[in-house]
PDB file of C-alpha atoms in Angstrom:
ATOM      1  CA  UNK Y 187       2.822 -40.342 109.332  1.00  0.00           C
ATOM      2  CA  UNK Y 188       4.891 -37.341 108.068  1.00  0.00           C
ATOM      3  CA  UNK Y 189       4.895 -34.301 110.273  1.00  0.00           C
ATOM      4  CA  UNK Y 190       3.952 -31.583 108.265  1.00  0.00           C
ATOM      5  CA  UNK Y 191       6.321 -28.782 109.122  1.00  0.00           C
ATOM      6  CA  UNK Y 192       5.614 -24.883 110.431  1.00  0.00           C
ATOM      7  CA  UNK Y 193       6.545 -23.797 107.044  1.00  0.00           C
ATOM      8  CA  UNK Y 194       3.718 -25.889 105.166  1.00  0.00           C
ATOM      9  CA  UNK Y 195       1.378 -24.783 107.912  1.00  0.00           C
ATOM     10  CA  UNK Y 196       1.968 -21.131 107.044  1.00  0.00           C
ATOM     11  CA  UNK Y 197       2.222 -21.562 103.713  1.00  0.00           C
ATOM     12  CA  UNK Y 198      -0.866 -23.358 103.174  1.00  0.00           C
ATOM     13  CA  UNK Y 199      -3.399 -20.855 105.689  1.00  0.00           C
ATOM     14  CA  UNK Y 200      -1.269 -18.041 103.231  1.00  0.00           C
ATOM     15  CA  UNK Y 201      -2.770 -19.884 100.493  1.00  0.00           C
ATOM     16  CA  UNK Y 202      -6.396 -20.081 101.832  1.00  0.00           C
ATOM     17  CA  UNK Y 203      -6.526 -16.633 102.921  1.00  0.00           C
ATOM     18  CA  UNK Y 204      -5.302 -14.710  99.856  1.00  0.00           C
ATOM     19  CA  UNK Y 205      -7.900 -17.205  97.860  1.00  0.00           C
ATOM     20  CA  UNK Y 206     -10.776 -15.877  99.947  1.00  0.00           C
ATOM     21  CA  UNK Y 207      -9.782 -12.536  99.617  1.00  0.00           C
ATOM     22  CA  UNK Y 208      -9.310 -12.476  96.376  1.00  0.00           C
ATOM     23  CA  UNK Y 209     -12.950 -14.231  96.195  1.00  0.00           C
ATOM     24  CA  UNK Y 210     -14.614 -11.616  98.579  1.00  0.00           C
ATOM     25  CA  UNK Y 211     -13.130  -8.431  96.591  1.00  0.00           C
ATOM     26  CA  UNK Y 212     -14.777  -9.797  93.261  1.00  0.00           C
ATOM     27  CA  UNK Y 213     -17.992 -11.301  94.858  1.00  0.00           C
ATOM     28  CA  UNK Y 214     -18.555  -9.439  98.270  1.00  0.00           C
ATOM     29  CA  UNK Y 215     -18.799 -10.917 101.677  1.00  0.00           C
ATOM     30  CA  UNK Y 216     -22.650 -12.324 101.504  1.00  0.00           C
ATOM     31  CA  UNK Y 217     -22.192 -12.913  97.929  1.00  0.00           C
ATOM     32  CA  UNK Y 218     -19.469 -15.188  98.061  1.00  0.00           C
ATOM     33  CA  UNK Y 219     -20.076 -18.515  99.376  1.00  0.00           C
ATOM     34  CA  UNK Y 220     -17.705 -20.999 100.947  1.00  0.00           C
ATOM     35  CA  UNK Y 221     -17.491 -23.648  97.330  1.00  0.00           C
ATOM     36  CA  UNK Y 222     -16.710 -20.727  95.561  1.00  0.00           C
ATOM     37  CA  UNK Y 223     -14.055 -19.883  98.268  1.00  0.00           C
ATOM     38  CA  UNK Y 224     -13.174 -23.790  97.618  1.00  0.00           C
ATOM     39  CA  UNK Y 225     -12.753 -23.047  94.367  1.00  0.00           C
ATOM     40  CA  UNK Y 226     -10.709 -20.259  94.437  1.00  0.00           C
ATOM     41  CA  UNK Y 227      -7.964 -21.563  96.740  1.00  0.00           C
ATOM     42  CA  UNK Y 228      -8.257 -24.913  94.770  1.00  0.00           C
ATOM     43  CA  UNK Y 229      -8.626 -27.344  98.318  1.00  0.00           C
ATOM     44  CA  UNK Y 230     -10.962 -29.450  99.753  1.00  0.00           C
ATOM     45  CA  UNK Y 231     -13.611 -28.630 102.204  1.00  0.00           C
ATOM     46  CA  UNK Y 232     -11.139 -30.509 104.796  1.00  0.00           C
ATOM     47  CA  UNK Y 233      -8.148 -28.974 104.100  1.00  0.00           C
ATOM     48  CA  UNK Y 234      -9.632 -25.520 104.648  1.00  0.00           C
ATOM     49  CA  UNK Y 235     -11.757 -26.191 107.800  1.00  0.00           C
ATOM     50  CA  UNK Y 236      -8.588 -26.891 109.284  1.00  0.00           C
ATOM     51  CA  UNK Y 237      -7.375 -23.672 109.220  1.00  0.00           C
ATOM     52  CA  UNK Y 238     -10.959 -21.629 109.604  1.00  0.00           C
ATOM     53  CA  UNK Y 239     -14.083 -22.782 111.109  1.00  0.00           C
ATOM     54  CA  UNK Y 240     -15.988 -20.864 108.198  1.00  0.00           C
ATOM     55  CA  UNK Y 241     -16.596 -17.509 106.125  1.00  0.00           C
ATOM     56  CA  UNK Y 242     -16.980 -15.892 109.083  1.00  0.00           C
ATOM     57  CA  UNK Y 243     -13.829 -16.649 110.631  1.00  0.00           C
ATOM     58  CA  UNK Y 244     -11.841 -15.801 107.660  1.00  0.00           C
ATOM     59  CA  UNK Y 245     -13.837 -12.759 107.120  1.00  0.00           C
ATOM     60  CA  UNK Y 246     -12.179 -12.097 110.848  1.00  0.00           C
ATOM     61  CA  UNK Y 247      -8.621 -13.202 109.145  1.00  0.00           C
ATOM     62  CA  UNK Y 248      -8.440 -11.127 106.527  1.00  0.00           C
ATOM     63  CA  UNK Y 249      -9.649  -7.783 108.454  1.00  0.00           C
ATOM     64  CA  UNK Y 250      -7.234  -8.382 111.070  1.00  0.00           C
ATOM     65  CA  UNK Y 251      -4.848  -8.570 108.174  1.00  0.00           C
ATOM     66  CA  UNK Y 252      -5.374  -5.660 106.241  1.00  0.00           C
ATOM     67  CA  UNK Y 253      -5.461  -3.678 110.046  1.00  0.00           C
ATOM     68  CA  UNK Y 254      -1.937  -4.781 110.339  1.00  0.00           C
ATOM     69  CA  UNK Y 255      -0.788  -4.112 106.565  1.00  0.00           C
ATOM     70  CA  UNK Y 256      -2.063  -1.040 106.767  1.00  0.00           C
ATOM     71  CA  UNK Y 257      -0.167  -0.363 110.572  1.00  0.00           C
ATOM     72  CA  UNK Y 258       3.044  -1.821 109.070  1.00  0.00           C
ATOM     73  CA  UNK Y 259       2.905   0.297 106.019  1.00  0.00           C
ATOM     74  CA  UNK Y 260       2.582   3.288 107.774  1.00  0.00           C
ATOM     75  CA  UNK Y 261       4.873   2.722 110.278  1.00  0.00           C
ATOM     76  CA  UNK Y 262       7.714   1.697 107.806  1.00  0.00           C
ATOM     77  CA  UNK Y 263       6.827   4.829 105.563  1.00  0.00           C
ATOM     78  CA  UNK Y 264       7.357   7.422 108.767  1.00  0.00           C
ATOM     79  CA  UNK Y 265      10.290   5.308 110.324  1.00  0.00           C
ATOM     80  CA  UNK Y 266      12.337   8.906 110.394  1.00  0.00           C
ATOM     81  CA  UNK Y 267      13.062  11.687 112.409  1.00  0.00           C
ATOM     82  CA  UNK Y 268      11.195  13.493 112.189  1.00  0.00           C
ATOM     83  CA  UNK Y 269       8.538  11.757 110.591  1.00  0.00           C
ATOM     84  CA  UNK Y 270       7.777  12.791 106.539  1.00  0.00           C
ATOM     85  CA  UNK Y 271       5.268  15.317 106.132  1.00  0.00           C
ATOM     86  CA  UNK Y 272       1.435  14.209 105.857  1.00  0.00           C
ATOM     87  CA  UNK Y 273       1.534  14.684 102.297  1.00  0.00           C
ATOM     88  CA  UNK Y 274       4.548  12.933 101.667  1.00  0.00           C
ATOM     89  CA  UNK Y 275       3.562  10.260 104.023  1.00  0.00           C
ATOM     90  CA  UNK Y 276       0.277   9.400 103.382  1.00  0.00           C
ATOM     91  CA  UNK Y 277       1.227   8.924  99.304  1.00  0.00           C
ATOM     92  CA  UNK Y 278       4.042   6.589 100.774  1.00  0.00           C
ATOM     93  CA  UNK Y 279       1.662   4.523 102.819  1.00  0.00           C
ATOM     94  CA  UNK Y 280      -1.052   4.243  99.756  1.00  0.00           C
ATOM     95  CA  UNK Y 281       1.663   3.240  97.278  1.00  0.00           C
ATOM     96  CA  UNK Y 282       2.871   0.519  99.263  1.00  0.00           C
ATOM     97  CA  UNK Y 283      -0.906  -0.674 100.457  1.00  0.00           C
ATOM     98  CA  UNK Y 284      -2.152  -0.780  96.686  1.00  0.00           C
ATOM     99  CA  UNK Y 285       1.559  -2.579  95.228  1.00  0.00           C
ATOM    100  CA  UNK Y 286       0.006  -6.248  95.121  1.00  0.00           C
ATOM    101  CA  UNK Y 287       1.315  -6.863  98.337  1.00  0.00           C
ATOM    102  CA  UNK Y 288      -1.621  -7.550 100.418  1.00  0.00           C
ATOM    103  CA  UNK Y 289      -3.450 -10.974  99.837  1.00  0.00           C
ATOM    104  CA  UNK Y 290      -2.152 -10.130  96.131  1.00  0.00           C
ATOM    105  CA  UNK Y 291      -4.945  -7.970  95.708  1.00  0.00           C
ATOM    106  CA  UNK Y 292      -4.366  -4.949  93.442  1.00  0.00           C
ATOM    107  CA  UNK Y 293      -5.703  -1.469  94.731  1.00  0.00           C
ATOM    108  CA  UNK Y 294      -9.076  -1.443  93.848  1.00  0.00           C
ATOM    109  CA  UNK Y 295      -9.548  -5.459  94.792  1.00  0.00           C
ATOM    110  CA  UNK Y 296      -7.707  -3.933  98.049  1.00  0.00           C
ATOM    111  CA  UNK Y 297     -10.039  -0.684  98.499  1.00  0.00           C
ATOM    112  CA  UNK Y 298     -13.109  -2.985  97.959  1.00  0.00           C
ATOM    113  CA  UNK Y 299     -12.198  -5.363 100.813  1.00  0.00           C
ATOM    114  CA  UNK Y 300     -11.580  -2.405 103.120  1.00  0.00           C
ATOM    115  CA  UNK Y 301     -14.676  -0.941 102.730  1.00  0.00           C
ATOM    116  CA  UNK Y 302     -16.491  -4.059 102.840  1.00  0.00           C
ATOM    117  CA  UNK Y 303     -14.952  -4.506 105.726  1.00  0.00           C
ATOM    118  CA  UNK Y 304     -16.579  -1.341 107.666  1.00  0.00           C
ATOM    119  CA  UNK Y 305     -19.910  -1.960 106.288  1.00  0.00           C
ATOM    120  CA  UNK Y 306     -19.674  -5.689 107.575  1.00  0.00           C
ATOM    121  CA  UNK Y 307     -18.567  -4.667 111.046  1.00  0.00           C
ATOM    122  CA  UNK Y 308     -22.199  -2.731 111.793  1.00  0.00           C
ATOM    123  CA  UNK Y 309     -23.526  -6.243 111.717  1.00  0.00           C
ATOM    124  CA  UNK Y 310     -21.142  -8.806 112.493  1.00  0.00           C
ATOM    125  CA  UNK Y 311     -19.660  -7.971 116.187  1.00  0.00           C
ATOM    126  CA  UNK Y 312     -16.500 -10.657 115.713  1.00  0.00           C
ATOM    127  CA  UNK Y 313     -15.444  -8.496 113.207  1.00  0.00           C
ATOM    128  CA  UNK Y 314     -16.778  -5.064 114.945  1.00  0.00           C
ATOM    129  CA  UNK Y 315     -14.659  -6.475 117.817  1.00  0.00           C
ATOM    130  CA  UNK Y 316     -11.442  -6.742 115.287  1.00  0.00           C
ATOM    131  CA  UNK Y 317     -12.290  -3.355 113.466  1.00  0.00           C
ATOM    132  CA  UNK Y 318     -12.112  -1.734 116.662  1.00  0.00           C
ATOM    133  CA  UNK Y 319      -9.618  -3.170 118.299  1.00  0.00           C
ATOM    134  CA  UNK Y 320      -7.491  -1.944 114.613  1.00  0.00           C
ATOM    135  CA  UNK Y 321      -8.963   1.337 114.437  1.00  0.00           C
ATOM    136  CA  UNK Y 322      -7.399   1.908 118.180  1.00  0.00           C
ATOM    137  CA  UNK Y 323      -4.183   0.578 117.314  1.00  0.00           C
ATOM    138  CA  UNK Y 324      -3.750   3.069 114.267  1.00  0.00           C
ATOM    139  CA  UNK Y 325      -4.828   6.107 116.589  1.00  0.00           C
ATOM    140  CA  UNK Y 326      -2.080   5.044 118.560  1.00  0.00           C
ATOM    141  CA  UNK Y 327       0.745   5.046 115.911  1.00  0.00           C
ATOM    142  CA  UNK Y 328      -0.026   7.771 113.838  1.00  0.00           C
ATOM    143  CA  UNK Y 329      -0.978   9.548 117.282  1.00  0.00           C
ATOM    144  CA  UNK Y 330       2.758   9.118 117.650  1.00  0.00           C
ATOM    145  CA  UNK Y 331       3.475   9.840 114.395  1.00  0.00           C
ATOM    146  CA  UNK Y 332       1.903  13.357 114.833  1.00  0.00           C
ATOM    147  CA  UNK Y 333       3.413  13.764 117.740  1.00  0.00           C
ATOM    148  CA  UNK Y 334       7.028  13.521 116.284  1.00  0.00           C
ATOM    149  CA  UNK Y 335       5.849  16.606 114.486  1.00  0.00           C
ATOM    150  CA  UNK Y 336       5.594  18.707 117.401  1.00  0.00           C
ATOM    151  CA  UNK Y 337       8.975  17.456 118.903  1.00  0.00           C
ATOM    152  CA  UNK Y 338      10.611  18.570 115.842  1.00  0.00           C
ATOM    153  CA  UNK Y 339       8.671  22.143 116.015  1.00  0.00           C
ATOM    154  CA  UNK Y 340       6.900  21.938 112.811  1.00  0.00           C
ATOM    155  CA  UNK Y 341       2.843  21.456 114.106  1.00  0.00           C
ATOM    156  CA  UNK Y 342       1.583  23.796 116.625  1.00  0.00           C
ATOM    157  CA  UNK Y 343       1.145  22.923 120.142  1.00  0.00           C
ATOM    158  CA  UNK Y 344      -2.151  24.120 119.946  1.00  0.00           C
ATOM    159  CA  UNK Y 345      -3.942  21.556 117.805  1.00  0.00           C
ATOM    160  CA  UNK Y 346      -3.835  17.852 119.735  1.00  0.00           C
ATOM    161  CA  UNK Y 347      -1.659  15.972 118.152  1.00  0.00           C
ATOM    162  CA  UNK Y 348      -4.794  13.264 118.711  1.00  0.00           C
ATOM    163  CA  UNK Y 349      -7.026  15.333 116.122  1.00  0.00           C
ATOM    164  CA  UNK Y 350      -4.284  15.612 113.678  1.00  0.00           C
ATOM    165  CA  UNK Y 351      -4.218  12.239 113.562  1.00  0.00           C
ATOM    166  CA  UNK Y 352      -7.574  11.639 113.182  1.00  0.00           C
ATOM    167  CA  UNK Y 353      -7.998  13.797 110.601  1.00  0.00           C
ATOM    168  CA  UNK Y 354      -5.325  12.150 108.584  1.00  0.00           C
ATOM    169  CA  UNK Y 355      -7.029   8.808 108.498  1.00  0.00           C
ATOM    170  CA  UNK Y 356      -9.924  10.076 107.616  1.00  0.00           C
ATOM    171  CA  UNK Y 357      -8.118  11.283 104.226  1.00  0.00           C
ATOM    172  CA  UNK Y 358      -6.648   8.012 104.114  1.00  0.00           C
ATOM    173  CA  UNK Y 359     -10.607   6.432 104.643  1.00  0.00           C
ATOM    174  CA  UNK Y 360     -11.837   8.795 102.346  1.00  0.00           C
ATOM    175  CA  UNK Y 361      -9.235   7.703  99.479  1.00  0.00           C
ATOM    176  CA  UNK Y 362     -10.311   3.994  99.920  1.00  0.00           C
ATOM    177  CA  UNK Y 363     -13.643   4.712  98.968  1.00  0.00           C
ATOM    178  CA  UNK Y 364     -13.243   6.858  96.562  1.00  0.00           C
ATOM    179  CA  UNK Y 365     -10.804   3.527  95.038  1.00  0.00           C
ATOM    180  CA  UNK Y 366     -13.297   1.265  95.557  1.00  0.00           C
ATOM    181  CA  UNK Y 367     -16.257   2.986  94.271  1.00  0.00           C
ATOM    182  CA  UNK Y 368     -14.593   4.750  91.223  1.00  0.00           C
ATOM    183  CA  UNK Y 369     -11.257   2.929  90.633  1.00  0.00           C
ATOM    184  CA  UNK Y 370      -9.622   5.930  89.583  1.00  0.00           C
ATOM    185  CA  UNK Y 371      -8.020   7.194  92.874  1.00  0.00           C
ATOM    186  CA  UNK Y 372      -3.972   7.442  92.515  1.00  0.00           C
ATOM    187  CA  UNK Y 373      -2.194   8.103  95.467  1.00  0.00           C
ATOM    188  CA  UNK Y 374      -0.523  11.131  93.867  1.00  0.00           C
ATOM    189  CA  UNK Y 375      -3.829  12.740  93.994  1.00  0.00           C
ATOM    190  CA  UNK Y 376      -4.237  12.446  98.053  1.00  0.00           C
ATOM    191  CA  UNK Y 377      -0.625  14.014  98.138  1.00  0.00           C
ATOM    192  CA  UNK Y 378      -0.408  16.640  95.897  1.00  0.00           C
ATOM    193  CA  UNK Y 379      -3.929  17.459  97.498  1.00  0.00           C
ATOM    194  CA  UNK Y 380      -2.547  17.206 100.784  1.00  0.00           C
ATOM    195  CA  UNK Y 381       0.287  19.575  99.656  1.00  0.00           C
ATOM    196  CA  UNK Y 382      -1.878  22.215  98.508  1.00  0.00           C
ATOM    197  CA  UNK Y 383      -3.975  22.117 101.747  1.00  0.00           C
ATOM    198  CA  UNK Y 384      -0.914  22.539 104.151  1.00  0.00           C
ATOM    199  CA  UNK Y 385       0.790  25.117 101.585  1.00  0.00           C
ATOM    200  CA  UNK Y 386      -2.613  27.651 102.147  1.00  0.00           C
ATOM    201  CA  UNK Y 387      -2.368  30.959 103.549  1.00  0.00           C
ATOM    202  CA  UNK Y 388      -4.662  31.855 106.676  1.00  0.00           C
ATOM    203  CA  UNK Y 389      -6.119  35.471 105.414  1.00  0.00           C
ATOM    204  CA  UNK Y 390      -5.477  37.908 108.248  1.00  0.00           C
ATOM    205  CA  UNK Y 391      -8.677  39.024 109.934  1.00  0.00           C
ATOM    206  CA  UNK Y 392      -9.760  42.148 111.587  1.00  0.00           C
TER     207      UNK Y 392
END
């Protein structure tokens, strides 16, 4: 028998998993069901099961995927020093997240698996388990992120460089829903919104 090479390997679990994704953004997790996954990637039940033991387990796949698209993209877009400012940034990060480049999902097929994705993980604790462990790692980078802002003396040393980041995701989170539910979220909105929020005067007081 033919050994199947590496390449194959890859290229068929590549095919398998942007199949189901594709499947779960139009059809949901629960609503989706593993023929119609079948039918999507256009294999056989045994050619599949070879690569995930079921929809759970490529439920787990494809989080732990979009986790590390969504690290990569925001590490490549503040690779500089210092880093681009948050409004600059964050409209880098979304525009490369919503190009096609993920599973070959456009951005609202994209922002639909994310946030099925968070509402999964209050019930499913393998993928809890994978949404934390993801969550964690993207405190850390944009943690560090933030904290090439102080280093270069443009964020105060007053505000922890730990909320800052927080608070940044959470305008990143809040964008993804607002894709997924309306579809007509553009990342230029999150920046030049960002923009006007840093450019704000604090009114003296007393």
């Amino acid at each position: 028998m033919a050994r199947v090479s590496q390449e194959h390997l890859d290229a068929r679990r590549r095919q398998i998993i942007d199949g189901a994704a594709r499947c779960f953004a139009r059809d949901g997790f629960h609503g989706a069901s593993m023929q119609g996954v079948l039918k999507e990637v256009g294999l056989s039940a045994g050619a599949v099961y070879r690569y995930f033991s079921g929809k759970e387990d490529l439920i787990a796949a494809i989080a732990d995927e979009a986790f590390t698209s969504i690290r990569r993209a925001f590490w490549e877009a503040a690779d500089a020093t210092p880093p681009p400012a948050p409004d600059v940034l964050l409209g880098r990060v979304l525009r490369g997240l919503f190009s096609g480049e993920v599973c070959g999902l456009d951005g609202r097929q994209f922002a639909s698996l994310i946030v099925q994705v968070w509402s999964e993980s209050l019930r499913n604790e393998q993928l809890a388990a994978t949404f934390e462990d993801g969550y964690g790692a993207m405190r850390v980078v944009w943690t560090g992120v933030v904290e090439g802002y102080r280093e270069a003396g443009i964020l105060r040393a007053d505000v922890p460089a730990d909320h800052v980041a927080r608070t940044m995701m959470a305008a990143t989170q809040g964008f993804f829903a607002q894709m997924a539910l309306f579809g007509d979220a553009d990342p230029a909105v999150l920046e030049n919104g960002m923009r006007g929020l840093m450019a704000m005067d604090r009114p003296e007081t007393g």
